[in-house]
């Protein structure tokens, strides 16, 4: 079987170009060479080809071949007189996150799906990757090592799912569970608390494997980038995950709960989306959008279960877990897009604007609303089954379902499994919530109460948020409006998102909006605004109600035996 061979190097790392050369066999008179248009885990077009320069193709005699650009990510080559193509190009690699490719003086970090081209003829054949890097550099990857600094995968599908970090600053430790090896790699981090992290990772890993009954792969790698600046990102793969978390001095400080959360989330993805996949993505189509309305399963369920497993495994206390759940509730109630677009429709539109705020009040999030409805689904199953099983039981059935293994699942498959596990109808959940615009509040309160919890809403401590309905950000010496509560004084007066607030009642502001608002509370408030370099004044009407609120989830002061039993079955390892 012919093998495609890549050679990767960065001879001038300060320029941040990754030099790529590959040799690929061809039997076609014309060969189309493709770069993926997106990467799994990020359901939007990536436009990676914008980073490519000096694209050249040669025949087996080293003669240059004519290239015609067919689309932004496709090159057509005249290959009538050759059986092998040698392709050379450079890829600009200046962005560091969990899904990018980055070249620096101390690392070569690559997500192959960003930067490595392929042909459809050789897509399912083996690939060899040779790294031209300094001898003292280590390599962290799930790819199989075949010789020094050379690795192999079985297909381009596997290659695109195999990120790699090459660096002299890598450190690694391993833990073993049920014959599976889990490698934790840190790049560029000092003072790692290995005993602490291994104990915590072992606990949530063991519980996830226990609930699914098996782990799909022999070895798994946590590839953790720790930059000097703030960053929070994770991307799932079948045999690994990349996590980018910074600043590095706080990874084992205030960011440690974030590290646990994203790590548990990405591990859960090994089952949910890398193994349990919507039919629209079975297999992935790397040349166009893979539209699906099921983001509330592959991201929403994962967001919910990833955090829940920290509770179920004893890594988080109930109070620590509820803080994470509160964040999802807060995002939901702050987003008025919940009145306009269902989570199913928002999933389909991630390819439009799923990873930016987008038009105000237009859409919701597959992560946030998907998480909340997964919580409701879990509650519904547990209530129907008298706490003998929950959503984890349904996901286990999904994982072993032969049709899903072969062809992926559809909404009807997911609903059927939920109903088989619980013996109740999920019609209303799908029609009114997953695909509808009903308010979540009543079903969320109902689900919380089942576990002896309650939802508490209080006015935001920020005057401008609670009284005026303004969310703002202070940046570079300016106060800019980033959101406005519909029907609030800010909305009724005519303020717009993007306005700069420069003063109040003829008083100049300097990151002290709320203090001056409280000062003028009984005297009427006029805000001085700069809108596209036009000075304007808006008088705030007085409305006797609160707008933006803070969300708190807390345990009921008195809980029944049934609520305690449900809570313990849900995840609490005893009363906390």
Coordinates of C-alpha atoms in Angstrom, one line a residue:
X1 CA 0.0 0.0 0.0
X2 CA 1.5 3.4 -1.0
X3 CA 2.5 5.7 1.8
X4 CA 2.4 9.5 1.7
X5 CA 5.5 11.0 3.3
X6 CA 5.7 14.4 5.0
X7 CA 8.9 16.2 6.0
X8 CA 8.3 19.1 8.4
X9 CA 10.8 21.8 9.6
X10 CA 11.1 25.4 10.7
X11 CA 14.6 26.5 9.6
X12 CA 13.8 30.2 10.5
X13 CA 11.5 29.8 13.5
X14 CA 11.5 33.6 14.3
X15 CA 9.6 34.0 10.9
X16 CA 7.0 31.5 12.2
X17 CA 6.7 29.6 8.9
X18 CA 6.4 25.8 9.0
X19 CA 8.1 24.3 6.0
X20 CA 6.2 21.4 4.6
X21 CA 7.2 18.9 1.9
X22 CA 5.4 15.7 1.0
X23 CA 5.6 13.0 -1.6
X24 CA 2.4 11.4 -2.7
X25 CA 1.6 8.9 -5.4
X26 CA -1.0 9.6 -8.1
X27 CA -2.5 7.6 -11.0
X28 CA -4.7 10.5 -12.3
X29 CA -4.0 12.7 -15.3
X30 CA -5.1 15.6 -13.1
X31 CA -4.7 15.6 -9.4
X32 CA -6.6 17.8 -7.0
X33 CA -4.7 18.7 -3.8
X34 CA -6.9 19.8 -0.9
X35 CA -6.4 21.5 2.4
X36 CA -9.2 21.0 5.0
X37 CA -11.7 23.9 5.3
X38 CA -12.4 23.3 9.0
X39 CA -11.3 21.3 11.9
X40 CA -13.5 18.9 14.0
X41 CA -14.4 20.4 17.4
X42 CA -14.8 23.9 15.8
X43 CA -17.9 23.9 13.7
X44 CA -17.1 26.9 11.5
X45 CA -15.0 27.4 8.4
X46 CA -11.3 27.9 9.3
X47 CA -10.0 29.4 6.0
X48 CA -6.6 27.8 6.8
X49 CA -5.4 28.3 3.2
X50 CA -4.9 32.0 4.0
X51 CA -1.7 31.0 5.8
X52 CA -0.1 29.2 2.8
X53 CA 2.7 30.7 0.6
X54 CA 5.2 29.4 -1.9
X55 CA 3.0 26.5 -3.0
X56 CA 5.0 24.4 -5.6
X57 CA 4.6 20.9 -7.1
X58 CA 7.2 18.8 -8.9
X59 CA 7.1 15.5 -10.8
X60 CA 9.3 12.5 -9.9
X61 CA 12.1 13.9 -12.1
X62 CA 12.0 17.2 -10.1
X63 CA 10.4 19.1 -12.9
X64 CA 7.9 21.9 -11.8
X65 CA 4.3 21.2 -12.7
X66 CA 1.6 23.6 -13.7
X67 CA -0.8 24.5 -10.9
X68 CA -4.2 25.9 -11.2
X69 CA -6.0 27.2 -8.1
X70 CA -9.6 25.8 -8.2
X71 CA -10.9 27.2 -5.0
X72 CA -9.5 28.8 -1.8
X73 CA -8.5 25.4 -0.5
X74 CA -7.9 23.3 -3.7
X75 CA -5.1 23.2 -6.2
X76 CA -5.3 21.3 -9.6
X77 CA -2.0 19.8 -10.9
X78 CA -1.3 18.3 -14.3
X79 CA 0.0 14.9 -13.4
X80 CA -0.5 13.0 -16.7
X81 CA 3.3 12.2 -17.0
X82 CA 4.2 11.3 -13.5
X83 CA 3.3 8.7 -10.9
X84 CA 4.5 10.8 -7.9
X85 CA 4.1 14.4 -6.8
X86 CA 6.5 16.3 -4.6
X87 CA 4.7 19.2 -3.0
X88 CA 6.4 22.0 -1.2
X89 CA 4.8 25.0 0.7
X90 CA 5.1 27.1 3.8
X91 CA 2.4 27.6 6.4
X92 CA 2.3 30.7 8.6
X93 CA 2.1 29.5 12.2
X94 CA 1.8 32.5 14.5
X95 CA -1.4 31.6 16.5
X96 CA -1.3 29.6 19.7
X97 CA -4.5 27.9 20.9
X98 CA -5.8 24.4 21.4
X99 CA -6.6 24.0 17.7
X100 CA -4.0 26.0 15.9
X101 CA -0.5 25.5 14.5
X102 CA 2.4 27.5 16.0
X103 CA 6.1 27.8 15.3
X104 CA 8.5 29.4 17.8
X105 CA 12.1 29.3 18.8
X106 CA 11.3 26.7 21.5
X107 CA 8.5 24.7 19.9
X108 CA 6.9 23.3 16.8
X109 CA 3.2 22.7 17.6
X110 CA 1.0 21.4 14.9
X111 CA -2.6 20.5 14.4
X112 CA -2.3 18.7 11.0
X113 CA -5.9 19.5 10.0
X114 CA -4.8 23.2 9.8
X115 CA -1.8 22.8 7.5
X116 CA -1.3 19.4 5.8
X117 CA -2.7 18.9 2.3
X118 CA -4.0 15.6 0.9
X119 CA -5.4 14.0 -2.2
X120 CA -8.6 12.0 -2.2
X121 CA -6.8 9.1 -3.9
X122 CA -4.4 8.6 -1.0
X123 CA -6.8 9.7 1.8
X124 CA -7.2 6.2 3.3
X125 CA -3.6 5.1 2.9
X126 CA -0.8 5.3 5.5
X127 CA 1.2 8.5 6.2
X128 CA 4.7 9.0 7.6
X129 CA 5.7 12.2 9.3
X130 CA 9.3 13.1 9.7
X131 CA 10.2 16.0 12.0
X132 CA 13.5 17.9 11.4
X133 CA 13.9 19.3 14.9
X134 CA 16.9 19.6 17.3
X135 CA 18.1 16.3 18.9
X136 CA 17.2 17.4 22.4
X137 CA 13.6 18.2 21.6
X138 CA 10.9 15.8 22.8
X139 CA 7.7 14.9 20.9
X140 CA 4.3 14.6 22.4
X141 CA 1.7 13.0 20.2
X142 CA -0.6 10.0 19.9
X143 CA 0.9 9.1 16.5
X144 CA 3.0 5.8 16.4
X145 CA 6.7 6.3 16.7
X146 CA 8.5 4.2 14.0
X147 CA 12.0 5.6 14.4
X148 CA 13.7 8.7 15.8
X149 CA 11.5 11.7 15.2
X150 CA 9.4 9.8 12.6
X151 CA 5.8 8.8 13.1
X152 CA 3.1 7.0 11.3
X153 CA -0.7 7.0 11.1
X154 CA -3.1 4.8 9.1
X155 CA -4.9 7.5 7.1
X156 CA -5.4 11.2 6.7
X157 CA -8.5 10.9 8.9
X158 CA -6.3 9.7 11.7
X159 CA -3.6 12.3 10.9
X160 CA -6.1 15.1 11.1
X161 CA -7.0 13.9 14.6
X162 CA -3.4 13.7 15.8
X163 CA -1.9 17.0 17.1
X164 CA 1.7 17.1 18.1
X165 CA 4.0 19.3 20.2
X166 CA 7.8 19.2 19.6
X167 CA 9.7 21.1 22.3
X168 CA 12.7 20.9 24.7
X169 CA 10.4 22.0 27.5
X170 CA 8.0 19.1 27.5
X171 CA 7.6 17.1 30.7
X172 CA 5.3 14.0 31.1
X173 CA 4.0 11.6 33.6
X174 CA 1.6 8.6 33.1
X175 CA -1.2 7.0 35.0
X176 CA -2.7 3.6 34.2
X177 CA -6.2 2.4 34.5
X178 CA -7.6 -1.0 33.4
X179 CA -4.7 -1.5 31.0
X180 CA -5.0 1.9 29.4
X181 CA -2.2 4.5 29.7
X182 CA -3.0 8.2 30.2
X183 CA -0.1 10.6 29.5
X184 CA -0.1 14.1 30.9
X185 CA 2.2 16.4 29.0
X186 CA 3.0 20.0 30.0
X187 CA 4.8 22.3 27.7
X188 CA 6.8 25.0 29.4
X189 CA 5.5 24.7 33.0
X190 CA 7.5 24.7 36.2
X191 CA 6.6 23.5 39.7
X192 CA 4.0 21.0 38.5
X193 CA 2.0 19.4 41.4
X194 CA 2.2 15.9 39.9
X195 CA 0.7 14.0 42.8
X196 CA -2.3 16.3 42.9
X197 CA -3.1 16.3 39.2
X198 CA -2.6 12.6 38.8
X199 CA -4.9 11.8 41.7
X200 CA -7.6 14.1 40.3
X201 CA -7.3 12.9 36.7
X202 CA -7.3 9.3 37.8
X203 CA -10.6 9.8 39.7
X204 CA -12.6 11.4 36.9
X205 CA -11.1 9.1 34.3
X206 CA -11.9 6.0 36.3
X207 CA -15.6 7.1 36.8
X208 CA -16.1 7.9 33.1
X209 CA -14.7 4.5 32.0
X210 CA -16.8 2.8 34.6
X211 CA -20.0 4.3 33.3
X212 CA -19.3 3.6 29.7
X213 CA -17.8 0.1 30.4
X214 CA -14.7 0.5 28.3
X215 CA -12.2 3.1 26.9
X216 CA -12.0 3.1 23.1
X217 CA -8.2 3.4 22.8
X218 CA -5.1 1.9 24.4
X219 CA -3.2 5.2 25.1
X220 CA -4.5 8.7 25.6
X221 CA -2.5 11.9 25.7
X222 CA -3.3 15.2 27.5
X223 CA -1.2 17.8 25.6
X224 CA -1.3 20.9 27.8
X225 CA 0.1 24.2 26.5
X226 CA 0.7 26.9 29.2
X227 CA 1.3 30.3 27.7
X228 CA 2.3 33.4 29.7
X229 CA -1.0 35.2 28.9
X230 CA -4.7 34.5 29.7
X231 CA -6.0 31.7 27.5
X232 CA -8.7 29.0 28.0
X233 CA -9.3 26.5 25.2
X234 CA -9.6 22.7 24.7
X235 CA -10.0 20.6 21.6
X236 CA -11.0 16.9 21.5
X237 CA -9.4 14.0 19.6
X238 CA -9.9 10.3 19.8
X239 CA -6.4 9.5 21.2
X240 CA -5.5 12.9 22.7
X241 CA -6.6 16.4 23.6
X242 CA -4.9 19.7 23.4
X243 CA -5.6 22.1 26.3
X244 CA -4.3 25.7 26.3
X245 CA -4.5 27.4 29.7
X246 CA -2.8 30.5 31.0
X247 CA -1.2 32.5 32.4
X248 CA 1.1 29.6 33.4
X249 CA 1.8 31.0 36.9
X250 CA -1.9 30.3 37.8
X251 CA -2.4 26.9 36.3
X252 CA -2.2 25.3 39.8
X253 CA -3.8 28.3 41.4
X254 CA -7.1 30.0 40.5
X255 CA -7.1 28.2 37.1
X256 CA -6.8 24.7 38.5
X257 CA -10.6 24.1 38.5
X258 CA -10.7 25.2 34.9
X259 CA -7.9 22.7 34.1
X260 CA -9.9 19.9 35.7
X261 CA -13.1 21.0 34.0
X262 CA -11.7 21.2 30.4
X263 CA -9.8 18.0 30.9
X264 CA -12.8 16.1 32.0
X265 CA -14.8 17.7 29.2
X266 CA -12.3 16.7 26.5
X267 CA -11.9 13.2 27.9
X268 CA -15.7 12.7 27.7
X269 CA -15.5 13.7 24.0
X270 CA -13.6 10.5 23.4
X271 CA -16.9 8.8 23.6
X272 CA -19.3 11.6 22.7
X273 CA -18.5 12.9 19.2
X274 CA -15.3 11.0 18.5
X275 CA -17.1 7.7 18.9
X276 CA -20.8 8.7 19.2
X277 CA -21.2 11.0 16.2
X278 CA -24.2 12.5 14.3
X279 CA -24.8 10.9 10.9
X280 CA -24.0 14.2 9.2
X281 CA -20.4 13.8 10.4
X282 CA -20.0 10.1 9.8
X283 CA -17.5 10.4 8.3
X284 CA -16.3 14.0 8.5
X285 CA -16.4 15.9 5.3
X286 CA -13.3 18.1 5.4
X287 CA -14.3 20.1 2.2
X288 CA -17.5 21.8 3.4
X289 CA -19.7 22.5 6.3
X290 CA -21.0 19.5 8.2
X291 CA -24.4 21.0 9.2
X292 CA -26.2 19.4 12.2
X293 CA -28.9 20.5 14.7
X294 CA -27.5 18.1 17.3
X295 CA -24.9 20.3 18.9
X296 CA -26.9 20.0 22.1
X297 CA -25.8 16.4 22.2
X298 CA -22.2 16.4 21.1
X299 CA -21.3 19.7 22.9
X300 CA -24.2 20.3 25.3
X301 CA -24.2 16.8 26.9
X302 CA -20.4 16.9 27.0
X303 CA -20.4 20.3 28.8
X304 CA -22.9 19.0 31.4
X305 CA -21.3 15.5 31.9
X306 CA -17.7 16.8 31.9
X307 CA -18.4 18.9 35.0
X308 CA -20.7 16.4 36.5
X309 CA -18.0 13.7 36.5
X310 CA -15.9 15.9 38.7
X311 CA -18.7 15.7 41.2
X312 CA -19.5 12.0 40.6
X313 CA -15.8 11.1 41.1
X314 CA -15.3 13.2 44.3
X315 CA -12.9 15.6 42.7
X316 CA -15.4 18.5 43.2
X317 CA -17.6 19.1 46.3
X318 CA -21.2 19.9 45.6
X319 CA -20.5 23.5 46.3
X320 CA -17.7 23.5 43.7
X321 CA -19.8 21.8 41.2
X322 CA -22.8 24.2 41.6
X323 CA -20.4 27.1 41.0
X324 CA -19.8 25.7 37.5
X325 CA -23.5 25.0 36.9
X326 CA -24.3 28.5 38.0
X327 CA -22.1 29.9 35.2
X328 CA -24.2 28.1 32.6
X329 CA -27.4 29.4 34.2
X330 CA -26.0 33.0 34.3
X331 CA -25.1 32.9 30.6
X332 CA -28.5 31.6 29.7
X333 CA -30.5 34.2 31.6
X334 CA -28.2 37.0 30.3
X335 CA -28.8 36.0 26.7
X336 CA -32.1 37.2 25.2
X337 CA -31.4 35.2 22.1
X338 CA -33.2 32.4 24.0
X339 CA -36.5 34.1 23.0
X340 CA -35.6 34.1 19.3
X341 CA -33.7 30.9 18.3
X342 CA -33.8 27.3 19.6
X343 CA -30.6 25.5 20.5
X344 CA -31.2 23.1 17.6
X345 CA -31.4 26.0 15.1
X346 CA -28.4 27.6 16.8
X347 CA -26.5 24.4 16.3
X348 CA -27.1 24.5 12.6
X349 CA -25.9 28.0 12.5
X350 CA -22.6 27.5 14.3
X351 CA -21.1 27.6 10.8
X352 CA -22.4 31.2 10.5
X353 CA -21.5 32.8 13.9
X354 CA -21.3 30.0 16.5
X355 CA -18.1 31.2 18.1
X356 CA -18.7 35.0 18.2
X357 CA -21.4 37.0 20.0
X358 CA -23.0 37.8 16.6
X359 CA -26.1 39.9 16.2
X360 CA -27.6 40.9 19.6
X361 CA -30.4 38.6 20.8
X362 CA -30.2 36.3 17.7
X363 CA -29.1 32.9 19.0
X364 CA -28.1 30.7 21.9
X365 CA -25.2 28.4 22.5
X366 CA -24.9 24.7 22.0
X367 CA -22.6 24.6 25.0
X368 CA -24.8 26.6 27.4
X369 CA -28.4 25.8 26.5
X370 CA -27.2 22.3 25.5
X371 CA -25.8 21.8 29.0
X372 CA -28.9 23.0 30.7
X373 CA -31.2 20.8 28.7
X374 CA -28.8 17.8 29.3
X375 CA -29.3 18.6 33.0
X376 CA -33.1 18.5 32.5
X377 CA -32.8 15.3 30.5
X378 CA -30.7 13.7 33.3
X379 CA -33.4 14.7 35.8
X380 CA -36.2 13.3 33.7
X381 CA -34.5 9.9 33.3
X382 CA -33.6 9.7 37.0
X383 CA -37.1 10.6 38.1
X384 CA -38.7 8.1 35.7
X385 CA -36.2 5.3 36.7
X386 CA -36.3 6.1 40.5
X387 CA -32.6 7.1 40.4
X388 CA -31.4 3.7 39.1
X389 CA -30.0 5.3 35.9
X390 CA -29.5 8.7 34.4
X391 CA -28.3 10.3 31.2
X392 CA -25.1 8.3 31.5
X393 CA -27.1 5.2 30.9
X394 CA -28.5 6.7 27.7
X395 CA -25.1 7.7 26.5
X396 CA -23.8 4.2 27.1
X397 CA -26.6 2.8 24.9
X398 CA -25.6 5.3 22.2
X399 CA -22.0 4.2 22.4
X400 CA -22.8 0.5 21.9
X401 CA -25.7 1.0 19.5
X402 CA -24.7 -0.9 16.3
X403 CA -26.4 1.5 13.9
X404 CA -24.8 4.5 15.6
X405 CA -21.4 2.8 15.5
X406 CA -21.8 2.2 11.7
X407 CA -23.7 5.3 10.5
X408 CA -24.0 7.8 13.3
X409 CA -27.1 9.0 15.0
X410 CA -30.0 11.3 14.1
X411 CA -32.4 13.2 16.4
X412 CA -34.9 10.4 16.2
X413 CA -32.2 7.9 17.3
X414 CA -31.3 10.0 20.3
X415 CA -34.9 10.5 21.3
X416 CA -35.6 6.8 20.9
X417 CA -32.8 5.9 23.2
X418 CA -33.8 8.4 25.9
X419 CA -37.3 7.0 25.8
X420 CA -36.1 3.4 25.9
X421 CA -34.0 4.1 29.0
X422 CA -36.7 6.0 30.8
X423 CA -40.0 4.5 29.5
X424 CA -41.4 8.1 29.3
X425 CA -42.1 10.4 26.4
X426 CA -39.6 13.2 25.5
X427 CA -41.9 14.8 22.9
X428 CA -42.3 18.0 24.9
X429 CA -38.6 18.4 25.6
X430 CA -37.8 18.2 21.9
X431 CA -40.7 20.2 20.6
X432 CA -40.8 22.9 23.2
X433 CA -37.2 23.3 24.2
X434 CA -34.6 21.6 22.0
X435 CA -36.4 22.7 18.9
X436 CA -38.7 25.3 20.4
X437 CA -38.7 28.7 22.2
X438 CA -40.4 27.9 25.5
X439 CA -38.8 29.4 28.6
X440 CA -36.4 27.1 30.4
X441 CA -37.0 28.6 33.8
X442 CA -39.8 26.4 35.0
X443 CA -38.2 23.1 34.0
X444 CA -34.9 24.1 35.4
X445 CA -36.5 25.0 38.7
X446 CA -38.3 21.6 38.6
X447 CA -35.0 19.7 37.9
X448 CA -33.1 21.6 40.7
X449 CA -35.9 20.9 43.2
X450 CA -35.6 17.2 42.5
X451 CA -32.1 17.2 43.8
X452 CA -32.9 19.5 46.8
X453 CA -31.6 22.6 45.1
X454 CA -33.1 26.0 44.4
X455 CA -32.5 28.9 41.9
X456 CA -32.0 32.2 43.6
X457 CA -32.1 35.4 41.6
X458 CA -30.8 38.8 42.9
X459 CA -30.4 42.1 41.3
X460 CA -26.9 42.6 39.9
X461 CA -24.7 44.5 42.3
X462 CA -23.8 46.7 39.4
X463 CA -26.1 49.7 39.3
X464 CA -25.8 50.2 35.5
X465 CA -26.7 46.5 35.0
X466 CA -29.6 46.2 37.4
X467 CA -31.2 49.7 37.2
X468 CA -30.2 50.9 33.7
X469 CA -29.9 47.6 31.9
X470 CA -26.4 48.2 30.6
X471 CA -23.6 45.8 30.4
X472 CA -20.3 47.6 29.7
X473 CA -16.6 46.9 29.6
X474 CA -13.8 49.2 30.5
X475 CA -10.9 48.8 28.1
X476 CA -8.1 51.1 26.9
X477 CA -9.5 53.9 29.0
X478 CA -13.0 53.7 27.5
X479 CA -16.3 52.5 28.8
X480 CA -18.1 50.7 26.0
X481 CA -21.6 49.2 26.0
X482 CA -21.5 45.5 25.1
X483 CA -25.1 44.6 25.8
X484 CA -28.5 46.2 26.6
X485 CA -31.5 44.6 28.4
X486 CA -34.6 44.8 26.1
X487 CA -37.2 47.2 27.6
X488 CA -34.7 48.7 30.1
X489 CA -34.1 52.4 30.6
X490 CA -31.0 52.1 28.4
X491 CA -33.1 50.5 25.6
X492 CA -36.0 52.9 26.0
X493 CA -33.7 56.0 25.9
X494 CA -32.1 54.9 22.6
X495 CA -28.7 53.7 23.7
X496 CA -27.0 51.3 21.3
X497 CA -24.5 48.4 21.7
X498 CA -21.1 49.9 20.9
X499 CA -21.7 53.3 22.3
X500 CA -18.9 54.8 24.4
X501 CA -20.1 56.2 27.7
X502 CA -17.9 59.3 28.4
X503 CA -19.9 61.1 31.1
X504 CA -22.9 61.3 33.4
X505 CA -24.7 64.6 34.3
X506 CA -21.8 66.6 32.9
X507 CA -19.3 64.6 34.9
X508 CA -16.5 62.9 33.1
X509 CA -16.2 59.2 33.8
X510 CA -13.0 57.1 34.3
X511 CA -13.9 53.5 35.1
X512 CA -16.3 54.6 37.8
X513 CA -19.7 54.5 36.0
X514 CA -21.5 52.7 38.9
X515 CA -20.2 55.0 41.6
X516 CA -21.5 58.1 39.8
X517 CA -24.8 56.4 38.9
X518 CA -25.4 55.7 42.6
X519 CA -24.4 59.3 43.4
X520 CA -27.0 60.7 41.0
X521 CA -29.6 58.1 41.7
X522 CA -32.2 60.5 43.2
X523 CA -31.5 63.3 40.8
X524 CA -32.0 61.8 37.4
X525 CA -29.4 60.4 35.1
X526 CA -28.2 61.7 31.8
X527 CA -25.5 59.7 30.0
X528 CA -23.1 61.5 27.7
X529 CA -22.3 59.2 24.7
X530 CA -19.9 59.1 21.9
X531 CA -21.4 57.2 18.9
X532 CA -19.2 56.9 15.8
X533 CA -17.6 60.2 16.8
X534 CA -20.9 62.0 17.4
X535 CA -21.6 63.4 20.8
X536 CA -25.1 62.6 22.2
X537 CA -26.9 62.9 25.5
X538 CA -29.6 60.4 26.7
X539 CA -31.9 60.8 29.7
X540 CA -32.6 57.6 31.5
X541 CA -36.3 57.0 32.4
X542 CA -37.0 55.7 35.9
X543 CA -38.5 52.2 35.9
X544 CA -39.3 50.4 39.2
X545 CA -37.8 47.0 38.3
X546 CA -34.5 45.2 38.1
X547 CA -33.0 44.1 34.9
X548 CA -29.8 42.1 34.8
X549 CA -29.7 39.7 37.7
X550 CA -27.1 37.4 39.4
X551 CA -27.9 33.7 39.5
X552 CA -27.2 31.5 42.5
X553 CA -27.9 27.8 42.9
X554 CA -27.9 26.6 46.4
X555 CA -29.1 23.7 48.5
X556 CA -32.5 23.9 50.1
X557 CA -32.3 24.5 53.9
X558 CA -34.4 21.4 54.5
X559 CA -34.4 18.6 52.0
X560 CA -36.5 15.4 52.0
X561 CA -35.3 11.9 52.1
X562 CA -36.2 11.5 48.5
X563 CA -34.3 14.6 47.5
X564 CA -31.2 13.4 49.4
X565 CA -31.5 10.0 47.8
X566 CA -31.8 11.6 44.3
X567 CA -28.8 13.9 45.0
X568 CA -26.6 11.0 46.1
X569 CA -27.6 8.9 43.1
X570 CA -27.0 11.9 40.9
X571 CA -23.4 12.4 41.9
X572 CA -22.8 13.4 45.5
X573 CA -20.6 10.8 47.3
X574 CA -22.5 11.4 50.5
X575 CA -24.1 14.5 52.0
X576 CA -21.9 17.6 51.8

